mmCIF file of N, CA, C and O in Angstrom:
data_model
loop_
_atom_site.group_PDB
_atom_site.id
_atom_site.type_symbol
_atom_site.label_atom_id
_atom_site.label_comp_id
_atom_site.label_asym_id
_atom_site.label_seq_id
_atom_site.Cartn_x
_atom_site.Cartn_y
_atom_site.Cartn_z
ATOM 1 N N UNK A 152 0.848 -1.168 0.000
ATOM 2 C CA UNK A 152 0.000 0.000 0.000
ATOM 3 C C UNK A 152 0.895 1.234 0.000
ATOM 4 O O UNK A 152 1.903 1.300 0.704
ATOM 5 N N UNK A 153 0.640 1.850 -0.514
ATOM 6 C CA UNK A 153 1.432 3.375 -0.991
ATOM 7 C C UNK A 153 1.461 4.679 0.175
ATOM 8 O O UNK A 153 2.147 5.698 0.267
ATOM 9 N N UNK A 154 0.425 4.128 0.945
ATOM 10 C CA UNK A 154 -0.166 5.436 1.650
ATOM 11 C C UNK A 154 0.281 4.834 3.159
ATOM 12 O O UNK A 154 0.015 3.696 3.545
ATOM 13 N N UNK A 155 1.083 5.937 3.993
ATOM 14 C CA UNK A 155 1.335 6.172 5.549
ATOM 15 C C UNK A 155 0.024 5.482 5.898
ATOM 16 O O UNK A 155 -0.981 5.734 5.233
ATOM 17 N N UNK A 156 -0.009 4.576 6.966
ATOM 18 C CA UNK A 156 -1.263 3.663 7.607
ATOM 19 C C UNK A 156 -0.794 4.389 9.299
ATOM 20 O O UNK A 156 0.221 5.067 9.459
ATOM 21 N N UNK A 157 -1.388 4.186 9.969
ATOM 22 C CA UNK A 157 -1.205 4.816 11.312
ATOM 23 C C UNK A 157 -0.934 3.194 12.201
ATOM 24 O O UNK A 157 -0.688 3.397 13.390
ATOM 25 N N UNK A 158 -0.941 2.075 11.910
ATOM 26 C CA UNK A 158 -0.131 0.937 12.298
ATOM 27 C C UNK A 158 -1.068 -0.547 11.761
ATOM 28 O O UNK A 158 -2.202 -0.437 11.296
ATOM 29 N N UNK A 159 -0.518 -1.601 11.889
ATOM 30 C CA UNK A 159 -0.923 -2.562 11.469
ATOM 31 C C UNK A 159 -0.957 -3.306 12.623
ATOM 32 O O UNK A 159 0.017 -3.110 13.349
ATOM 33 N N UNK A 160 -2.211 -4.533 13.248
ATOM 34 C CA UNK A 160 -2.223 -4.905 14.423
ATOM 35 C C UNK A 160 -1.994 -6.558 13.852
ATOM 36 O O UNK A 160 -2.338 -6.732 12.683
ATOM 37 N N UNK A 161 -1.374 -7.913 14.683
ATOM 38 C CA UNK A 161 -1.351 -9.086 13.717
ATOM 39 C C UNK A 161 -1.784 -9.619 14.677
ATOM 40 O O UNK A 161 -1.951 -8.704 15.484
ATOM 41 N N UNK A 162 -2.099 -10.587 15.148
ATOM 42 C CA UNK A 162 -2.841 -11.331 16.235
ATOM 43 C C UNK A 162 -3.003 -12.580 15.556
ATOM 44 O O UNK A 162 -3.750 -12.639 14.579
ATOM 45 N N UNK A 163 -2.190 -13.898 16.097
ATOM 46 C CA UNK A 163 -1.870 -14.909 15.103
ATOM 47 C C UNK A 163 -1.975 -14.648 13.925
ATOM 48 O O UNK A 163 -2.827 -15.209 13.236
ATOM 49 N N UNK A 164 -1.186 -13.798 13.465
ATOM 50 C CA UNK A 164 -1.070 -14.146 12.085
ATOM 51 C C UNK A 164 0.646 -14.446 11.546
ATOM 52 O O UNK A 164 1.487 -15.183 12.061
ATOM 53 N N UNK A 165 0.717 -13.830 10.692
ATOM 54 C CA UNK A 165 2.161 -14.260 9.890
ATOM 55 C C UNK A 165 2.532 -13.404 8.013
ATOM 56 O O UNK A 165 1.814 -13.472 7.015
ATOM 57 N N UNK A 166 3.857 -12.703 8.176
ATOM 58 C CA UNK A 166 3.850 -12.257 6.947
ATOM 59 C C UNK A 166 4.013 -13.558 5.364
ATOM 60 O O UNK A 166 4.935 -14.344 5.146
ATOM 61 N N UNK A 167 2.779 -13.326 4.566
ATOM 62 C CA UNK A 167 2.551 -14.524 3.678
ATOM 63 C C UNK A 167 3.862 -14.380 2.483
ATOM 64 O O UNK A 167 4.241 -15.298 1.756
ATOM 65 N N UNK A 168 4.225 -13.460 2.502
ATOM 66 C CA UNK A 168 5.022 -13.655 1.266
ATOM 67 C C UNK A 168 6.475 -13.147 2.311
ATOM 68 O O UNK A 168 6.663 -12.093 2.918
ATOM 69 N N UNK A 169 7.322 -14.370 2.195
ATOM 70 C CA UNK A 169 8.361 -14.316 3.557
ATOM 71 C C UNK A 169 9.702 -14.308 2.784
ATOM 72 O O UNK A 169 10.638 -13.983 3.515
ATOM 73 N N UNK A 170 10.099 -14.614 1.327
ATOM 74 C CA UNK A 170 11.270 -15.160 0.083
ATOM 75 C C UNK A 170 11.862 -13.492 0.025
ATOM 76 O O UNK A 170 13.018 -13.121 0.226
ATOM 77 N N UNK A 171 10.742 -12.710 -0.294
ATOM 78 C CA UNK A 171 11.136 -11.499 -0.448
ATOM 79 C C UNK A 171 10.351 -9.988 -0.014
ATOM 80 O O UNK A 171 9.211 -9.769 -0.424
ATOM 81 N N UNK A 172 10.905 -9.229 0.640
ATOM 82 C CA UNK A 172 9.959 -8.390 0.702
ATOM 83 C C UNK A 172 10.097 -7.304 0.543
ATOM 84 O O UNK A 172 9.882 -6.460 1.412
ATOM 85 N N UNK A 173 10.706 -6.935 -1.249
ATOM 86 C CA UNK A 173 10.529 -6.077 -1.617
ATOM 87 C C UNK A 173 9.275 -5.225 -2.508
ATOM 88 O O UNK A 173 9.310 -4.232 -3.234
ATOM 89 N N UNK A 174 8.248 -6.079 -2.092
ATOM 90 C CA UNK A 174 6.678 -5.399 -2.238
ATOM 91 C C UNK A 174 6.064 -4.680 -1.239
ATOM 92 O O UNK A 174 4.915 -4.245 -1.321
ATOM 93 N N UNK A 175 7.240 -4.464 0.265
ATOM 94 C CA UNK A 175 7.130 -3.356 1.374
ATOM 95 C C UNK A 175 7.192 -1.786 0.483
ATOM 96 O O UNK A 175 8.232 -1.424 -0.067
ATOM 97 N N UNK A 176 6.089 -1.072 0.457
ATOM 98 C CA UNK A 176 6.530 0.175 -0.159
ATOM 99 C C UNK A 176 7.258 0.709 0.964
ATOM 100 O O UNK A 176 7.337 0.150 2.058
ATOM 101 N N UNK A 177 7.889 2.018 0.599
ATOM 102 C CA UNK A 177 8.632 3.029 0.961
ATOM 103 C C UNK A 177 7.330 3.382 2.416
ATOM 104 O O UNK A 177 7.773 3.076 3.524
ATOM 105 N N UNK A 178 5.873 3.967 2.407
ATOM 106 C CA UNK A 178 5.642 3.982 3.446
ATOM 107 C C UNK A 178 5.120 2.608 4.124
ATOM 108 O O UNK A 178 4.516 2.661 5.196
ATOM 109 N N UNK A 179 5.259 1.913 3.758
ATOM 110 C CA UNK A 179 4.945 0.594 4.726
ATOM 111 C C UNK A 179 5.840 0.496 5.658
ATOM 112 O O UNK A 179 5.510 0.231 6.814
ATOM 113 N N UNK A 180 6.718 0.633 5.408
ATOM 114 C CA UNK A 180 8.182 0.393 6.242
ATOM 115 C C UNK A 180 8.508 1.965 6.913
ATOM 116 O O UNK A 180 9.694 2.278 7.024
ATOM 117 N N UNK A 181 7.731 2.679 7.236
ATOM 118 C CA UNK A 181 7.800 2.852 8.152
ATOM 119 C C UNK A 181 6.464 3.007 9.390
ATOM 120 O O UNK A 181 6.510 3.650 10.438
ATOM 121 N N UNK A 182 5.254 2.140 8.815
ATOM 122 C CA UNK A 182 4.349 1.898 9.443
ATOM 123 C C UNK A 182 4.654 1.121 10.950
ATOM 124 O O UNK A 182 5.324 0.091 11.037
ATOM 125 N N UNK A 183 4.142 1.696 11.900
ATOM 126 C CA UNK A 183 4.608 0.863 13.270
ATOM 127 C C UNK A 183 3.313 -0.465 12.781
ATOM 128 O O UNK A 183 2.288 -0.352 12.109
ATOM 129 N N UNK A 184 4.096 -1.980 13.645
ATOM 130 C CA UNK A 184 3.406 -2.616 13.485
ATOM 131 C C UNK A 184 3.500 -3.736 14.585
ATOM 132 O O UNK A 184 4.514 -4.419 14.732
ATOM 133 N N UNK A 185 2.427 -3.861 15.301
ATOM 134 C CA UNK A 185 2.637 -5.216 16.102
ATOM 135 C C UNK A 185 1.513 -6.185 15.988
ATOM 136 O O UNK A 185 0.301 -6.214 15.776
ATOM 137 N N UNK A 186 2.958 -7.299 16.340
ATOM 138 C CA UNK A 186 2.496 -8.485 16.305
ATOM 139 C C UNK A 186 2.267 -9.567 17.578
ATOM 140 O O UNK A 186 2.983 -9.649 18.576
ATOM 141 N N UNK A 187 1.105 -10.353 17.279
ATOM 142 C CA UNK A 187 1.396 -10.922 18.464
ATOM 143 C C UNK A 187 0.633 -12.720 18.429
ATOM 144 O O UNK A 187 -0.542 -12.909 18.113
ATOM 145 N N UNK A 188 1.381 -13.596 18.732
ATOM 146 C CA UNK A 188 1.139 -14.998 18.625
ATOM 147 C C UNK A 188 1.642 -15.725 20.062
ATOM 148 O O UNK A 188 2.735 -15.654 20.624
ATOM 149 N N UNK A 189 0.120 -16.625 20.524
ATOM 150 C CA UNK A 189 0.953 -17.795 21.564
ATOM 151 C C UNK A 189 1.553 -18.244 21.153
ATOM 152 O O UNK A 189 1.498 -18.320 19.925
ATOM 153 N N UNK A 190 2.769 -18.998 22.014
ATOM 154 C CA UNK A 190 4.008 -20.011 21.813
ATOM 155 C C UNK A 190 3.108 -20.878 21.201
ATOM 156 O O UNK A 190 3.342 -21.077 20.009
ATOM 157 N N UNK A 191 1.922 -21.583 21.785
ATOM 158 C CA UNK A 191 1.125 -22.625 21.874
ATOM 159 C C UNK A 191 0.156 -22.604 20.721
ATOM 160 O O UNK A 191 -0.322 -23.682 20.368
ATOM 161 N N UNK A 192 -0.186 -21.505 20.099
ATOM 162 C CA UNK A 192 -1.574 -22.075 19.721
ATOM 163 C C UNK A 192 -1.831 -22.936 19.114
ATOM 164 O O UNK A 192 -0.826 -23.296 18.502
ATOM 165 N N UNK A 193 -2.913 -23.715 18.838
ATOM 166 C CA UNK A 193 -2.793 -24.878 17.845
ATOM 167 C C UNK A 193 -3.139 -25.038 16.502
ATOM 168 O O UNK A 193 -3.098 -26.042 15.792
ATOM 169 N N UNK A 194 -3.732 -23.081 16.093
ATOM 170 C CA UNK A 194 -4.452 -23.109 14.597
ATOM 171 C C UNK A 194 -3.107 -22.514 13.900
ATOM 172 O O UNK A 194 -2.969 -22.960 12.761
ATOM 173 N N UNK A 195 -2.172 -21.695 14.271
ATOM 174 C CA UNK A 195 -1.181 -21.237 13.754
ATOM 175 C C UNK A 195 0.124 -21.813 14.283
ATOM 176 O O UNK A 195 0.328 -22.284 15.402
ATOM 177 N N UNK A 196 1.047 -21.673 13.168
ATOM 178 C CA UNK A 196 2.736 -22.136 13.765
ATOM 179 C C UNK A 196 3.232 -21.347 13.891
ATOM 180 O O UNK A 196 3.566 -20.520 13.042
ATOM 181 N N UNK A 197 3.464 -21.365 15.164
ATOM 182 C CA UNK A 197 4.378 -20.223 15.836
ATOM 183 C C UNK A 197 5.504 -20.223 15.539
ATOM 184 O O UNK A 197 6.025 -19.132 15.769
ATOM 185 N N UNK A 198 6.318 -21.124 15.022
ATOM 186 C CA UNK A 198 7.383 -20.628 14.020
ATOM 187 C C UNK A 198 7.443 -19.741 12.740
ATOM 188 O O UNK A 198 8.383 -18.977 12.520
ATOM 189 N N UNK A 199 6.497 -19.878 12.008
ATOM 190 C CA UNK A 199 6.227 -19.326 11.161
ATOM 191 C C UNK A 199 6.144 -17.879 11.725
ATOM 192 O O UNK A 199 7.060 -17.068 11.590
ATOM 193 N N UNK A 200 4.774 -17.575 12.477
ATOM 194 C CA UNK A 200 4.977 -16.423 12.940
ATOM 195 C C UNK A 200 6.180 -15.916 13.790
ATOM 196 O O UNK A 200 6.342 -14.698 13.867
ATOM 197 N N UNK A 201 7.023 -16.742 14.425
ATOM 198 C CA UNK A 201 8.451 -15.586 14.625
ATOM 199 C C UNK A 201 9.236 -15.374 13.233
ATOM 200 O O UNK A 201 9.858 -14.370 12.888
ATOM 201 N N UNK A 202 9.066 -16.457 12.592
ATOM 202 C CA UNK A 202 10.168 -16.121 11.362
ATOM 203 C C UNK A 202 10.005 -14.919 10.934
ATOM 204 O O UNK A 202 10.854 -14.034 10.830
ATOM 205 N N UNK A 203 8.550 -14.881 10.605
ATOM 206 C CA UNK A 203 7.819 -13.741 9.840
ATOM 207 C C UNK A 203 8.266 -12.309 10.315
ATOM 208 O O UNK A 203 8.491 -11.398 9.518
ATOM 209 N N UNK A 204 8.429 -12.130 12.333
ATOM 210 C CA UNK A 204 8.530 -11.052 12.721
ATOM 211 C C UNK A 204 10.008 -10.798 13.186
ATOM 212 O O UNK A 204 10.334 -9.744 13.732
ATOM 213 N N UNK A 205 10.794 -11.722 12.964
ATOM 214 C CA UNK A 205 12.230 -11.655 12.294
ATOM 215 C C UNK A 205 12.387 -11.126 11.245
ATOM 216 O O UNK A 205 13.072 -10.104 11.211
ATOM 217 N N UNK A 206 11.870 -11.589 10.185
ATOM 218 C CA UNK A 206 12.253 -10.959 8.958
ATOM 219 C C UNK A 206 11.635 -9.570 8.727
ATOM 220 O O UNK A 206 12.141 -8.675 8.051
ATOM 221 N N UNK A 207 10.741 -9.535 9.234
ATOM 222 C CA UNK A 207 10.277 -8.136 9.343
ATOM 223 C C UNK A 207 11.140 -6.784 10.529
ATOM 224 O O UNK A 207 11.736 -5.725 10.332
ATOM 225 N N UNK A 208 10.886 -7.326 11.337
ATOM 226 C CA UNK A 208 11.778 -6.036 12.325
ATOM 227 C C UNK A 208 13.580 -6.440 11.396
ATOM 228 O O UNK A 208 14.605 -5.808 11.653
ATOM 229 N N UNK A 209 13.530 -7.175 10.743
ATOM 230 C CA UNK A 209 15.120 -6.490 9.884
ATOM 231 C C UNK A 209 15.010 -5.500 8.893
ATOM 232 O O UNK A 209 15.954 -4.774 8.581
ATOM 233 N N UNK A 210 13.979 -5.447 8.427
ATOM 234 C CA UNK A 210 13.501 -4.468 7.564
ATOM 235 C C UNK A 210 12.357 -3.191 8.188
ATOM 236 O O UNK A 210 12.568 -2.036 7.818
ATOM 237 N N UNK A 211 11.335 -3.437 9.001
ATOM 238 C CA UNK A 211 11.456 -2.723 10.015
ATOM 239 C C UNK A 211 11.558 -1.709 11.197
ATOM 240 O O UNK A 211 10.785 -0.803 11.510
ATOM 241 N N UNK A 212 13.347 -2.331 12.063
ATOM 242 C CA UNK A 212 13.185 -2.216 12.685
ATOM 243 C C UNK A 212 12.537 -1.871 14.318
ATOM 244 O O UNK A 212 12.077 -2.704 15.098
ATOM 245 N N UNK A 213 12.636 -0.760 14.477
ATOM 246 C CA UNK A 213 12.206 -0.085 15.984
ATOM 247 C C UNK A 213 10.587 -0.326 15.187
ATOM 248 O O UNK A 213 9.870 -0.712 16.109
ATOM 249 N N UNK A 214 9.982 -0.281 14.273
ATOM 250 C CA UNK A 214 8.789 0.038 14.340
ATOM 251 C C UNK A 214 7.705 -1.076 14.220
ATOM 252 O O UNK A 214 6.491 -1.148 14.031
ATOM 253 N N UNK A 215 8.699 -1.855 14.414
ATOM 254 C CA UNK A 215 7.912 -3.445 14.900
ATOM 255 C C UNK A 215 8.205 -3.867 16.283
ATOM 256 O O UNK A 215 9.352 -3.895 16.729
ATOM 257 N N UNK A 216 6.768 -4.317 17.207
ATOM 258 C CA UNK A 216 7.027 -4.674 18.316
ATOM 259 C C UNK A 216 6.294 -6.190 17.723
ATOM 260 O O UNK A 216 5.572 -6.445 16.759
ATOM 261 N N UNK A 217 6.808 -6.901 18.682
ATOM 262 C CA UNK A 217 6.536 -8.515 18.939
ATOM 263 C C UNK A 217 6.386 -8.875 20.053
ATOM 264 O O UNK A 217 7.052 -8.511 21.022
ATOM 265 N N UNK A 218 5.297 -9.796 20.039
ATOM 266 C CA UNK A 218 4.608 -10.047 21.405
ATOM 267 C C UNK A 218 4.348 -11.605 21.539
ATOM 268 O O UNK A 218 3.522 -12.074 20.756
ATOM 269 N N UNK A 219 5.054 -12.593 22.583
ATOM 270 C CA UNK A 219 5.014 -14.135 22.341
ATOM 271 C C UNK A 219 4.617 -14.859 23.796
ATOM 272 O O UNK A 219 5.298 -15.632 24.469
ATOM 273 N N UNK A 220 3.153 -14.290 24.065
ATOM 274 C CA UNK A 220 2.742 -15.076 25.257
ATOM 275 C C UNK A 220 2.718 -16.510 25.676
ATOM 276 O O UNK A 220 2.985 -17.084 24.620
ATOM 277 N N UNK A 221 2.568 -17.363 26.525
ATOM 278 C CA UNK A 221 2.475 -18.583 26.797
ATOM 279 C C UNK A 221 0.891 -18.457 26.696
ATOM 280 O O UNK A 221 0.078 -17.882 27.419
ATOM 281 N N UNK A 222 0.737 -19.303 25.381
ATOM 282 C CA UNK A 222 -0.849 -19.398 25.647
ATOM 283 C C UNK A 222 -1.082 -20.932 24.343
ATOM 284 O O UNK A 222 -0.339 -21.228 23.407
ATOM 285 N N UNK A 223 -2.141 -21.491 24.713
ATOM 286 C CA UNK A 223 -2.090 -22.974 24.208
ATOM 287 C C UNK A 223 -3.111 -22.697 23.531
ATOM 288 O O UNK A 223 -3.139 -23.348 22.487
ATOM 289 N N UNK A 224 -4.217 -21.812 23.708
ATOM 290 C CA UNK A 224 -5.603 -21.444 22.575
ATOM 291 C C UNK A 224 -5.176 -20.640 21.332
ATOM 292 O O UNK A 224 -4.177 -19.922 21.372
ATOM 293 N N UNK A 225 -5.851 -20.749 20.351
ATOM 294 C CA UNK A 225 -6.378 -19.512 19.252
ATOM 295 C C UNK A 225 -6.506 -18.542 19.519
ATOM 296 O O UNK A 225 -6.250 -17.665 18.694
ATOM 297 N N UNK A 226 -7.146 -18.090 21.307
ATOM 298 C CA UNK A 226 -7.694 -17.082 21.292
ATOM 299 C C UNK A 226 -6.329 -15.542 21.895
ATOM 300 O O UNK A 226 -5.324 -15.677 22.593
ATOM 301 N N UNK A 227 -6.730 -14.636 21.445
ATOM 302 C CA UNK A 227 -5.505 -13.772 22.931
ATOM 303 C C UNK A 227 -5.337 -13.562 23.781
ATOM 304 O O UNK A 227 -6.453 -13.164 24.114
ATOM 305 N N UNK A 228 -4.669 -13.456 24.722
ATOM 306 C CA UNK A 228 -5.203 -13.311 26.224
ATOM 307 C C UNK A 228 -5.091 -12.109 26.440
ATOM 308 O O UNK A 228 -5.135 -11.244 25.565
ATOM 309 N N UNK A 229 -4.929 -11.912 27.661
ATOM 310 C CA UNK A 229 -5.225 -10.606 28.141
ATOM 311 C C UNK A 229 -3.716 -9.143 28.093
ATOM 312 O O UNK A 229 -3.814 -7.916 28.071
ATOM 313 N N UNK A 230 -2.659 -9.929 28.093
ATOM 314 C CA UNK A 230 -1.229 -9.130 27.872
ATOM 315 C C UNK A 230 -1.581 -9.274 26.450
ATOM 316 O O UNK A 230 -0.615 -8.595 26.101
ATOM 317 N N UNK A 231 -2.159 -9.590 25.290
ATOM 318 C CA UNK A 231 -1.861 -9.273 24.354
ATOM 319 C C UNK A 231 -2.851 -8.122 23.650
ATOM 320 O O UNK A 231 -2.523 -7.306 22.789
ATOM 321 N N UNK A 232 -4.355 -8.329 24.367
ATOM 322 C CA UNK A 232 -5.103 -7.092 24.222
ATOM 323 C C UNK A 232 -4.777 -6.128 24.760
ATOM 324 O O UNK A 232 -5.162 -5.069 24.264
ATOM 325 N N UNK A 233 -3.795 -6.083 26.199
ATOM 326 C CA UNK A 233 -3.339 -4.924 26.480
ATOM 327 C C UNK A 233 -2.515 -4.094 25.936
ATOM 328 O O UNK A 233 -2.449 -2.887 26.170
ATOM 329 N N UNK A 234 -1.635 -4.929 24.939
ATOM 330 C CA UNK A 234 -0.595 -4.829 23.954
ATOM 331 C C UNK A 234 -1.420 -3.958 23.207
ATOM 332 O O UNK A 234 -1.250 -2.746 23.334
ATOM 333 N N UNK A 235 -2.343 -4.422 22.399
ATOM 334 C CA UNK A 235 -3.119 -4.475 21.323
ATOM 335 C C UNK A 235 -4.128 -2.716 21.487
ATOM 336 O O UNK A 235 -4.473 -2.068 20.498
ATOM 337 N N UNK A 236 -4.377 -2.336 22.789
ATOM 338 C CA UNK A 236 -4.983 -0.948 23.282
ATOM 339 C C UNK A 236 -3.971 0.060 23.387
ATOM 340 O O UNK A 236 -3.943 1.126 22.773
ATOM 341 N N UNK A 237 -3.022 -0.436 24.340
ATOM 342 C CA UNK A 237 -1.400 0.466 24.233
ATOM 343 C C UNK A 237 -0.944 0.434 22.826
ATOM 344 O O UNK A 237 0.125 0.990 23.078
ATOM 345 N N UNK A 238 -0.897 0.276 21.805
ATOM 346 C CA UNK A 238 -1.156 0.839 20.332
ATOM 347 C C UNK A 238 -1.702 1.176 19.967
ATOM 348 O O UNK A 238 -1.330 2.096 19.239
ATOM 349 N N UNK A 239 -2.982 0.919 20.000
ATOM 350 C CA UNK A 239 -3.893 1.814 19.515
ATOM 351 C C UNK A 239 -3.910 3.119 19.915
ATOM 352 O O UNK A 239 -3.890 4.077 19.142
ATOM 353 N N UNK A 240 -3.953 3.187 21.323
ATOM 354 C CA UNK A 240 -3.667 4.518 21.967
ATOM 355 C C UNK A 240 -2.486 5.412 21.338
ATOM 356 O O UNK A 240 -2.589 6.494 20.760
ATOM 357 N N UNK A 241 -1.549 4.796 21.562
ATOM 358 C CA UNK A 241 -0.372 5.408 21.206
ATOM 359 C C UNK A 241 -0.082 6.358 19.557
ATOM 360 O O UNK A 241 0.190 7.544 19.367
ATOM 361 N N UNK A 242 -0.310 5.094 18.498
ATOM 362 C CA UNK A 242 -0.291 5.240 16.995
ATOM 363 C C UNK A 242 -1.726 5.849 16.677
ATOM 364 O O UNK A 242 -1.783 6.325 15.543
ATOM 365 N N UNK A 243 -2.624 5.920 17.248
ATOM 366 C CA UNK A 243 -4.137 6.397 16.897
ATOM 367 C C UNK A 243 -4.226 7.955 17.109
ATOM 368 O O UNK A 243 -4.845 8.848 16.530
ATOM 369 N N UNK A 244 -3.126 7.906 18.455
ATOM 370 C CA UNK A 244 -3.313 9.356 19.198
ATOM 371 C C UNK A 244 -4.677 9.598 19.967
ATOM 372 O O UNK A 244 -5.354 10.610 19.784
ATOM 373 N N UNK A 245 -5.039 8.531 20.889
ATOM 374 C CA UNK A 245 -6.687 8.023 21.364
ATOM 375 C C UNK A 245 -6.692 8.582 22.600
ATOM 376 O O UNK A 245 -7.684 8.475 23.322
#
């Protein structure tokens, strides 16, 4: 996307195209963005999702936070919605 975003939130998810990522525009990269996945869950691989937020905070950096609770559900818990409000607040200006 071409256009300054005010942040991107990931909540089990994972960046899909991981080989290359020079389809980051110029303002994507510097969009703040966090992410956040249980060690545990059982619908997503949490490898995948650190790889993903490895390869991303190298490109990046400071404007990716990562967030890797002990949690065995799908669902988020509660440090990660808190995560998830303390950005919003912050990048929203709320």
């Amino acid at each position: 996307y071409p256009k300054p975003l005010a942040g991107i939130i990931s909540i089990s998810g994972w960046c899909a195209v991981r080989k290359d990522l020079s389809w980051i525009s110029e303002a994507g990269k510097q969009t703040p963005v966090l992410m956040c996945c249980g060690d545990g869950d059982p619908v997503v691989d949490f490898a995948i999702t650190k790889q993903s937020a490895n390869l991303l905070k190298g490109l990046l950096g400071e404007s990716l936070e990562a967030l890797y609770p002990k949690r065995g559900m799908h669902k988020p818990d509660r440090s990660e919605m808190t995560a998830v409000l303390s950005f919003m607040k912050n990048h929203l200006k709320l």
